[in-house]
PDB file of C-alpha atoms in Angstrom:
ATOM      1  CA  MET A 285      68.352  42.812  32.883  1.00  0.00           C
ATOM      2  CA  HIS A 286      66.235  43.764  35.879  1.00  0.00           C
ATOM      3  CA  GLY A 287      69.324  45.109  37.656  1.00  0.00           C
ATOM      4  CA  ARG A 288      70.136  47.347  34.709  1.00  0.00           C
ATOM      5  CA  HIS A 289      66.612  48.785  34.680  1.00  0.00           C
ATOM      6  CA  LEU A 290      66.824  49.444  38.427  1.00  0.00           C
ATOM      7  CA  THR A 291      70.114  51.304  38.028  1.00  0.00           C
ATOM      8  CA  TYR A 292      68.655  53.593  35.393  1.00  0.00           C
ATOM      9  CA  ALA A 293      65.551  54.195  37.462  1.00  0.00           C
ATOM     10  CA  VAL A 294      67.552  55.264  40.536  1.00  0.00           C
ATOM     11  CA  ALA A 295      69.763  57.504  38.436  1.00  0.00           C
ATOM     12  CA  GLY A 296      66.717  59.156  36.938  1.00  0.00           C
ATOM     13  CA  LEU A 297      65.260  59.676  40.404  1.00  0.00           C
ATOM     14  CA  ALA A 298      68.450  61.386  41.606  1.00  0.00           C
ATOM     15  CA  LEU A 299      68.482  63.718  38.625  1.00  0.00           C
ATOM     16  CA  ALA A 300      64.892  64.640  39.276  1.00  0.00           C
ATOM     17  CA  PHE A 301      65.872  66.053  42.676  1.00  0.00           C
ATOM     18  CA  VAL A 302      68.715  68.278  41.397  1.00  0.00           C
ATOM     19  CA  PRO A 303      66.524  71.093  40.006  1.00  0.00           C
ATOM     20  CA  ALA A 304      64.487  71.164  43.209  1.00  0.00           C
ATOM     21  CA  ALA A 305      67.624  71.565  45.355  1.00  0.00           C
ATOM     22  CA  ALA A 306      68.934  74.316  43.095  1.00  0.00           C
ATOM     23  CA  ALA A 307      65.602  76.100  43.280  1.00  0.00           C
ATOM     24  CA  GLN A 308      65.740  75.952  47.073  1.00  0.00           C
ATOM     25  CA  ASN A 309      69.230  77.518  47.145  1.00  0.00           C
ATOM     26  CA  ASN A 310      68.039  80.368  44.912  1.00  0.00           C
ATOM     27  CA  SER A 311      64.919  80.994  46.953  1.00  0.00           C
ATOM     28  CA  PRO A 312      64.344  84.676  47.805  1.00  0.00           C
ATOM     29  CA  ASN A 313      63.579  83.563  51.375  1.00  0.00           C
ATOM     30  CA  LYS A 314      67.105  82.208  51.904  1.00  0.00           C
ATOM     31  CA  PRO A 315      68.813  84.207  54.748  1.00  0.00           C
ATOM     32  CA  LYS A 316      71.348  86.749  53.471  1.00  0.00           C
ATOM     33  CA  ASP A 317      74.950  86.665  54.654  1.00  0.00           C
ATOM     34  CA  ALA A 318      75.806  89.400  57.159  1.00  0.00           C
ATOM     35  CA  ALA A 319      77.681  92.501  55.952  1.00  0.00           C
ATOM     36  CA  ILE A 320      78.914  95.700  57.610  1.00  0.00           C
ATOM     37  CA  THR A 321      79.693  99.206  56.355  1.00  0.00           C
ATOM     38  CA  LEU A 322      81.908 101.901  57.902  1.00  0.00           C
ATOM     39  CA  ALA A 323      82.059 105.664  57.249  1.00  0.00           C
ATOM     40  CA  ALA A 324      83.795 108.609  58.952  1.00  0.00           C
ATOM     41  CA  ASP A 325      82.543 112.185  59.280  1.00  0.00           C
ATOM     42  CA  PRO A 326      84.725 114.148  59.002  1.00  0.00           C
ATOM     43  CA  THR A 327      87.586 112.176  57.491  1.00  0.00           C
ATOM     44  CA  THR A 328      90.076 114.947  58.360  1.00  0.00           C
ATOM     45  CA  ILE A 329      90.221 116.600  61.781  1.00  0.00           C
ATOM     46  CA  VAL A 330      92.472 119.099  63.538  1.00  0.00           C
ATOM     47  CA  TYR A 331      94.408 117.731  66.518  1.00  0.00           C
ATOM     48  CA  SER A 332      92.122 117.404  69.588  1.00  0.00           C
ATOM     49  CA  GLY A 333      89.057 117.392  67.324  1.00  0.00           C
ATOM     50  CA  ALA A 334      86.489 114.605  67.032  1.00  0.00           C
ATOM     51  CA  THR A 335      85.161 112.380  64.282  1.00  0.00           C
ATOM     52  CA  THR A 336      82.146 110.082  64.127  1.00  0.00           C
ATOM     53  CA  LEU A 337      82.498 106.565  62.773  1.00  0.00           C
ATOM     54  CA  SER A 338      79.229 104.943  61.816  1.00  0.00           C
ATOM     55  CA  GLY A 339      77.803 102.186  59.698  1.00  0.00           C
ATOM     56  CA  ARG A 340      75.189  99.502  59.368  1.00  0.00           C
ATOM     57  CA  VAL A 341      75.056  95.752  59.787  1.00  0.00           C
ATOM     58  CA  SER A 342      72.836  93.999  57.262  1.00  0.00           C
ATOM     59  CA  GLY A 343      71.805  90.390  56.858  1.00  0.00           C
ATOM     60  CA  ALA A 344      69.558  87.897  58.626  1.00  0.00           C
ATOM     61  CA  SER A 345      70.033  89.513  62.056  1.00  0.00           C
ATOM     62  CA  THR A 346      70.723  93.249  62.385  1.00  0.00           C
ATOM     63  CA  GLY A 347      69.503  94.507  65.769  1.00  0.00           C
ATOM     64  CA  GLY A 348      71.465  93.950  68.967  1.00  0.00           C
ATOM     65  CA  VAL A 349      74.700  92.955  67.212  1.00  0.00           C
ATOM     66  CA  THR A 350      77.939  93.866  68.996  1.00  0.00           C
ATOM     67  CA  VAL A 351      80.405  95.818  66.847  1.00  0.00           C
ATOM     68  CA  ARG A 352      84.000  96.271  67.942  1.00  0.00           C
ATOM     69  CA  LEU A 353      86.502  98.708  66.514  1.00  0.00           C
ATOM     70  CA  GLU A 354      90.130  98.092  65.566  1.00  0.00           C
ATOM     71  CA  ALA A 355      92.762 100.678  64.597  1.00  0.00           C
ATOM     72  CA  ASP A 356      96.070 100.784  62.746  1.00  0.00           C
ATOM     73  CA  THR A 357      98.275 103.849  63.351  1.00  0.00           C
ATOM     74  CA  THR A 358     101.387 102.716  61.473  1.00  0.00           C
ATOM     75  CA  ARG A 359     102.155 103.094  57.782  1.00  0.00           C
ATOM     76  CA  PRO A 360     101.636 101.254  55.527  1.00  0.00           C
ATOM     77  CA  TYR A 361      98.165 100.843  56.969  1.00  0.00           C
ATOM     78  CA  GLY A 362      96.314  97.552  57.070  1.00  0.00           C
ATOM     79  CA  ASP A 363      98.783  95.097  58.600  1.00  0.00           C
ATOM     80  CA  SER A 364      98.893  96.135  62.273  1.00  0.00           C
ATOM     81  CA  TYR A 365      95.317  96.439  63.500  1.00  0.00           C
ATOM     82  CA  LYS A 366      94.832  96.453  67.261  1.00  0.00           C
ATOM     83  CA  PRO A 367      91.642  96.503  69.360  1.00  0.00           C
ATOM     84  CA  THR A 368      90.650 100.003  70.475  1.00  0.00           C
ATOM     85  CA  GLY A 369      88.527  98.679  73.324  1.00  0.00           C
ATOM     86  CA  ALA A 370      85.511 100.517  71.902  1.00  0.00           C
ATOM     87  CA  THR A 371      82.323  98.549  71.244  1.00  0.00           C
ATOM     88  CA  ALA A 372      78.831  99.494  70.112  1.00  0.00           C
ATOM     89  CA  THR A 373      75.511  97.681  69.781  1.00  0.00           C
ATOM     90  CA  THR A 374      73.393  98.020  66.653  1.00  0.00           C
ATOM     91  CA  ASP A 375      69.868  99.399  66.856  1.00  0.00           C
ATOM     92  CA  ALA A 376      66.827  97.692  65.355  1.00  0.00           C
ATOM     93  CA  SER A 377      67.823  98.793  61.840  1.00  0.00           C
ATOM     94  CA  GLY A 378      71.421  97.615  62.239  1.00  0.00           C
ATOM     95  CA  LYS A 379      73.001 101.059  62.680  1.00  0.00           C
ATOM     96  CA  TYR A 380      75.906 101.762  65.047  1.00  0.00           C
ATOM     97  CA  THR A 381      78.056 104.799  65.956  1.00  0.00           C
ATOM     98  CA  PHE A 382      81.414 105.576  67.580  1.00  0.00           C
ATOM     99  CA  ALA A 383      82.597 109.061  68.650  1.00  0.00           C
ATOM    100  CA  LEU A 384      86.395 109.290  68.686  1.00  0.00           C
ATOM    101  CA  LYS A 385      89.298 111.731  69.023  1.00  0.00           C
ATOM    102  CA  PRO A 386      92.261 110.130  67.257  1.00  0.00           C
ATOM    103  CA  LEU A 387      95.580 111.800  68.091  1.00  0.00           C
ATOM    104  CA  VAL A 388      97.426 110.580  64.977  1.00  0.00           C
ATOM    105  CA  ASN A 389      96.478 109.495  61.456  1.00  0.00           C
ATOM    106  CA  THR A 390      94.520 106.281  61.998  1.00  0.00           C
ATOM    107  CA  GLN A 391      92.928 103.638  59.803  1.00  0.00           C
ATOM    108  CA  TYR A 392      89.907 101.914  61.343  1.00  0.00           C
ATOM    109  CA  ARG A 393      87.877  98.811  60.647  1.00  0.00           C
ATOM    110  CA  ALA A 394      84.703  97.559  62.318  1.00  0.00           C
ATOM    111  CA  ILE A 395      83.986  93.920  63.114  1.00  0.00           C
ATOM    112  CA  ALA A 396      80.413  92.747  63.662  1.00  0.00           C
ATOM    113  CA  GLN A 397      80.079  89.789  66.012  1.00  0.00           C
ATOM    114  CA  ALA A 398      77.586  88.101  63.708  1.00  0.00           C
ATOM    115  CA  SER A 399      77.627  84.403  62.871  1.00  0.00           C
ATOM    116  CA  PRO A 400      80.115  84.239  61.304  1.00  0.00           C
ATOM    117  CA  PRO A 401      81.798  87.588  62.208  1.00  0.00           C
ATOM    118  CA  VAL A 402      82.174  90.084  59.349  1.00  0.00           C
ATOM    119  CA  THR A 403      84.672  92.912  58.852  1.00  0.00           C
ATOM    120  CA  SER A 404      84.105  96.278  57.189  1.00  0.00           C
ATOM    121  CA  ALA A 405      86.257  97.917  54.557  1.00  0.00           C
ATOM    122  CA  PRO A 406      88.921 100.182  56.145  1.00  0.00           C
ATOM    123  CA  LYS A 407      88.416 103.901  56.741  1.00  0.00           C
ATOM    124  CA  LEU A 408      91.330 106.335  57.164  1.00  0.00           C
ATOM    125  CA  VAL A 409      90.985 109.406  59.401  1.00  0.00           C
ATOM    126  CA  LEU A 410      93.678 112.085  58.984  1.00  0.00           C
ATOM    127  CA  VAL A 411      94.786 114.417  61.787  1.00  0.00           C
ATOM    128  CA  ARG A 412      96.147 117.914  61.130  1.00  0.00           C
ATOM    129  CA  MET A 413      98.577 119.595  63.493  1.00  0.00           C
ATOM    130  CA  LEU A 414      96.948 122.366  65.523  1.00  0.00           C
ATOM    131  CA  VAL A 415      98.791 125.622  64.776  1.00  0.00           C
ATOM    132  CA  GLY A 416      98.133 128.805  66.737  1.00  0.00           C
ATOM    133  CA  ILE A 417      99.061 132.325  65.679  1.00  0.00           C
ATOM    134  CA  LYS A 418      99.546 135.619  67.526  1.00  0.00           C
ATOM    135  CA  LEU A 419     100.663 138.970  66.127  1.00  0.00           C
ATOM    136  CA  SER A 420     102.446 141.600  68.176  1.00  0.00           C
ATOM    137  CA  ASP A 421     100.692 144.246  66.052  1.00  0.00           C
ATOM    138  CA  SER A 422      98.136 143.927  63.244  1.00  0.00           C
ATOM    139  CA  THR A 423      98.367 147.637  62.300  1.00  0.00           C
ATOM    140  CA  PRO A 424     102.101 148.369  62.466  1.00  0.00           C
ATOM    141  CA  ALA A 425     103.722 151.553  61.266  1.00  0.00           C
ATOM    142  CA  ARG A 426     105.486 151.286  57.943  1.00  0.00           C
ATOM    143  CA  GLY A 427     108.918 149.694  58.333  1.00  0.00           C
ATOM    144  CA  ARG A 428     108.217 148.217  61.779  1.00  0.00           C
ATOM    145  CA  LEU A 429     108.741 144.531  62.532  1.00  0.00           C
ATOM    146  CA  VAL A 430     105.833 142.308  63.593  1.00  0.00           C
ATOM    147  CA  THR A 431     106.379 139.264  65.805  1.00  0.00           C
ATOM    148  CA  PHE A 432     104.575 136.100  64.740  1.00  0.00           C
ATOM    149  CA  SER A 433     104.299 133.573  67.577  1.00  0.00           C
ATOM    150  CA  GLY A 434     102.226 130.620  68.659  1.00  0.00           C
ATOM    151  CA  SER A 435     102.007 127.020  69.800  1.00  0.00           C
ATOM    152  CA  VAL A 436     101.839 123.818  67.762  1.00  0.00           C
ATOM    153  CA  TYR A 437     100.105 120.664  69.023  1.00  0.00           C
ATOM    154  CA  PRO A 438     101.270 117.977  69.442  1.00  0.00           C
ATOM    155  CA  ALA A 439     104.959 118.729  69.982  1.00  0.00           C
ATOM    156  CA  HIS A 440     107.084 118.688  66.821  1.00  0.00           C
ATOM    157  CA  ASP A 441     110.342 120.194  68.070  1.00  0.00           C
ATOM    158  CA  GLY A 442     112.817 121.009  65.315  1.00  0.00           C
ATOM    159  CA  ARG A 443     110.330 121.225  62.454  1.00  0.00           C
ATOM    160  CA  SER A 444     109.940 124.436  60.468  1.00  0.00           C
ATOM    161  CA  ALA A 445     107.130 126.927  60.940  1.00  0.00           C
ATOM    162  CA  LEU A 446     106.528 128.719  57.645  1.00  0.00           C
ATOM    163  CA  ILE A 447     105.135 132.256  57.769  1.00  0.00           C
ATOM    164  CA  GLN A 448     103.144 132.747  54.582  1.00  0.00           C
ATOM    165  CA  LYS A 449     101.455 135.674  52.828  1.00  0.00           C
ATOM    166  CA  ARG A 450      98.549 135.321  50.408  1.00  0.00           C
ATOM    167  CA  SER A 451      99.464 136.438  46.895  1.00  0.00           C
ATOM    168  CA  SER A 452      97.275 138.216  44.347  1.00  0.00           C
ATOM    169  CA  THR A 453      96.384 134.812  42.865  1.00  0.00           C
ATOM    170  CA  GLY A 454      95.144 133.523  46.229  1.00  0.00           C
ATOM    171  CA  ARG A 455      98.110 131.211  46.734  1.00  0.00           C
ATOM    172  CA  PHE A 456     100.053 131.433  50.002  1.00  0.00           C
ATOM    173  CA  VAL A 457     103.783 132.098  49.585  1.00  0.00           C
ATOM    174  CA  THR A 458     106.410 131.624  52.309  1.00  0.00           C
ATOM    175  CA  VAL A 459     108.017 134.927  53.348  1.00  0.00           C
ATOM    176  CA  ALA A 460     109.878 133.760  56.468  1.00  0.00           C
ATOM    177  CA  ARG A 461     110.528 130.641  58.493  1.00  0.00           C
ATOM    178  CA  THR A 462     111.619 129.632  61.957  1.00  0.00           C
ATOM    179  CA  THR A 463     112.188 126.450  63.961  1.00  0.00           C
ATOM    180  CA  LEU A 464     109.758 124.960  66.467  1.00  0.00           C
ATOM    181  CA  ARG A 465     111.164 124.978  69.992  1.00  0.00           C
ATOM    182  CA  ASP A 466     110.643 122.642  72.925  1.00  0.00           C
ATOM    183  CA  ALA A 467     107.824 123.752  75.234  1.00  0.00           C
ATOM    184  CA  GLY A 468     107.196 120.496  77.096  1.00  0.00           C
ATOM    185  CA  ASP A 469     105.775 117.137  76.123  1.00  0.00           C
ATOM    186  CA  ALA A 470     102.480 118.448  74.764  1.00  0.00           C
ATOM    187  CA  ARG A 471     103.475 121.297  72.452  1.00  0.00           C
ATOM    188  CA  SER A 472     106.142 123.209  70.582  1.00  0.00           C
ATOM    189  CA  THR A 473     106.354 126.979  70.142  1.00  0.00           C
ATOM    190  CA  TYR A 474     107.681 129.412  67.552  1.00  0.00           C
ATOM    191  CA  SER A 475     108.468 133.120  67.362  1.00  0.00           C
ATOM    192  CA  ARG A 476     109.813 135.214  64.498  1.00  0.00           C
ATOM    193  CA  ARG A 477     110.002 138.950  63.783  1.00  0.00           C
ATOM    194  CA  VAL A 478     109.085 139.846  60.215  1.00  0.00           C
ATOM    195  CA  ARG A 479     108.967 143.094  58.254  1.00  0.00           C
ATOM    196  CA  VAL A 480     105.508 143.016  56.686  1.00  0.00           C
ATOM    197  CA  ARG A 481     103.304 144.644  54.097  1.00  0.00           C
ATOM    198  CA  ASP A 482      99.527 144.866  53.896  1.00  0.00           C
ATOM    199  CA  GLY A 483      98.064 141.431  53.408  1.00  0.00           C
ATOM    200  CA  VAL A 484      96.706 138.188  54.781  1.00  0.00           C
ATOM    201  CA  TYR A 485      99.126 135.907  56.630  1.00  0.00           C
ATOM    202  CA  ARG A 486      99.127 132.405  58.075  1.00  0.00           C
ATOM    203  CA  VAL A 487     101.596 129.900  59.547  1.00  0.00           C
ATOM    204  CA  LYS A 488     102.083 126.416  58.108  1.00  0.00           C
ATOM    205  CA  VAL A 489     103.823 123.395  59.641  1.00  0.00           C
ATOM    206  CA  SER A 490     104.460 120.528  57.227  1.00  0.00           C
ATOM    207  CA  GLY A 491     103.177 117.098  58.164  1.00  0.00           C
ATOM    208  CA  ASP A 492     104.983 113.865  58.925  1.00  0.00           C
ATOM    209  CA  GLY A 493     104.019 110.195  59.170  1.00  0.00           C
ATOM    210  CA  ASP A 494     101.688 110.792  62.114  1.00  0.00           C
ATOM    211  CA  HIS A 495     100.027 114.066  61.093  1.00  0.00           C
ATOM    212  CA  ILE A 496      99.248 116.018  57.952  1.00  0.00           C
ATOM    213  CA  ASN A 497     100.038 119.698  57.267  1.00  0.00           C
ATOM    214  CA  GLY A 498      98.811 122.098  59.919  1.00  0.00           C
ATOM    215  CA  PHE A 499      97.669 125.656  59.189  1.00  0.00           C
ATOM    216  CA  SER A 500      96.903 128.532  61.503  1.00  0.00           C
ATOM    217  CA  ARG A 501      93.869 130.709  60.916  1.00  0.00           C
ATOM    218  CA  ALA A 502      94.492 133.603  58.543  1.00  0.00           C
ATOM    219  CA  ARG A 503      95.309 137.029  60.009  1.00  0.00           C
ATOM    220  CA  THR A 504      95.087 140.386  58.221  1.00  0.00           C
ATOM    221  CA  ILE A 505      97.794 143.018  58.659  1.00  0.00           C
ATOM    222  CA  ASN A 506      97.186 146.628  57.648  1.00  0.00           C
ATOM    223  CA  VAL A 507     100.329 148.749  57.619  1.00  0.00           C
ATOM    224  CA  ALA A 508      99.677 152.290  58.833  1.00  0.00           C
ATOM    225  CA  GLY A 509     101.163 155.336  57.148  1.00  0.00           C
TER     226      GLY A 509
END
């Protein structure tokens, strides 16, 4: 009989401690788990341009945290991350920044060396081909041919360069095309003679797995006579 009473008493004592433990776990003073954000500005650059990756580490400890950057340059993105070698240290508010010049489309993620380490959501930065444009004459006589020429970075030998004219609706329409030629490891070149009318022209090179569509700046041609 006494043993039975003792068993019930101990059980009651254990139950009495459960609410207190739960209250402790839900305490607003309990340290928060670390977290990290990642943003890119801009998210699309032209080849040789720069982007800024930045974010913030939040949690129990924010200042002085080492953040390292990993990159994946192969599609589909997300399964081949490699260290970039770039690291940053958070300031007192947990903020960090990287300045980068990716040469191909690249997906990044940041890893904060907190305890335990935490990883950001991925951020994709797209890289446009750099397309130059030169005109042999921007005010040609009626019926004369104008030579469109320029360089494309990086090299994309064999791809098409589309010479386009802006229509009355504002849409660019292809009026001629030519093939990019070898001009060394760094660039390709194009050249094409075109009979033109008054209007605004540009050159487009379609993208591939490493780069997105590249566009030259727009050039105006005024036909004389």
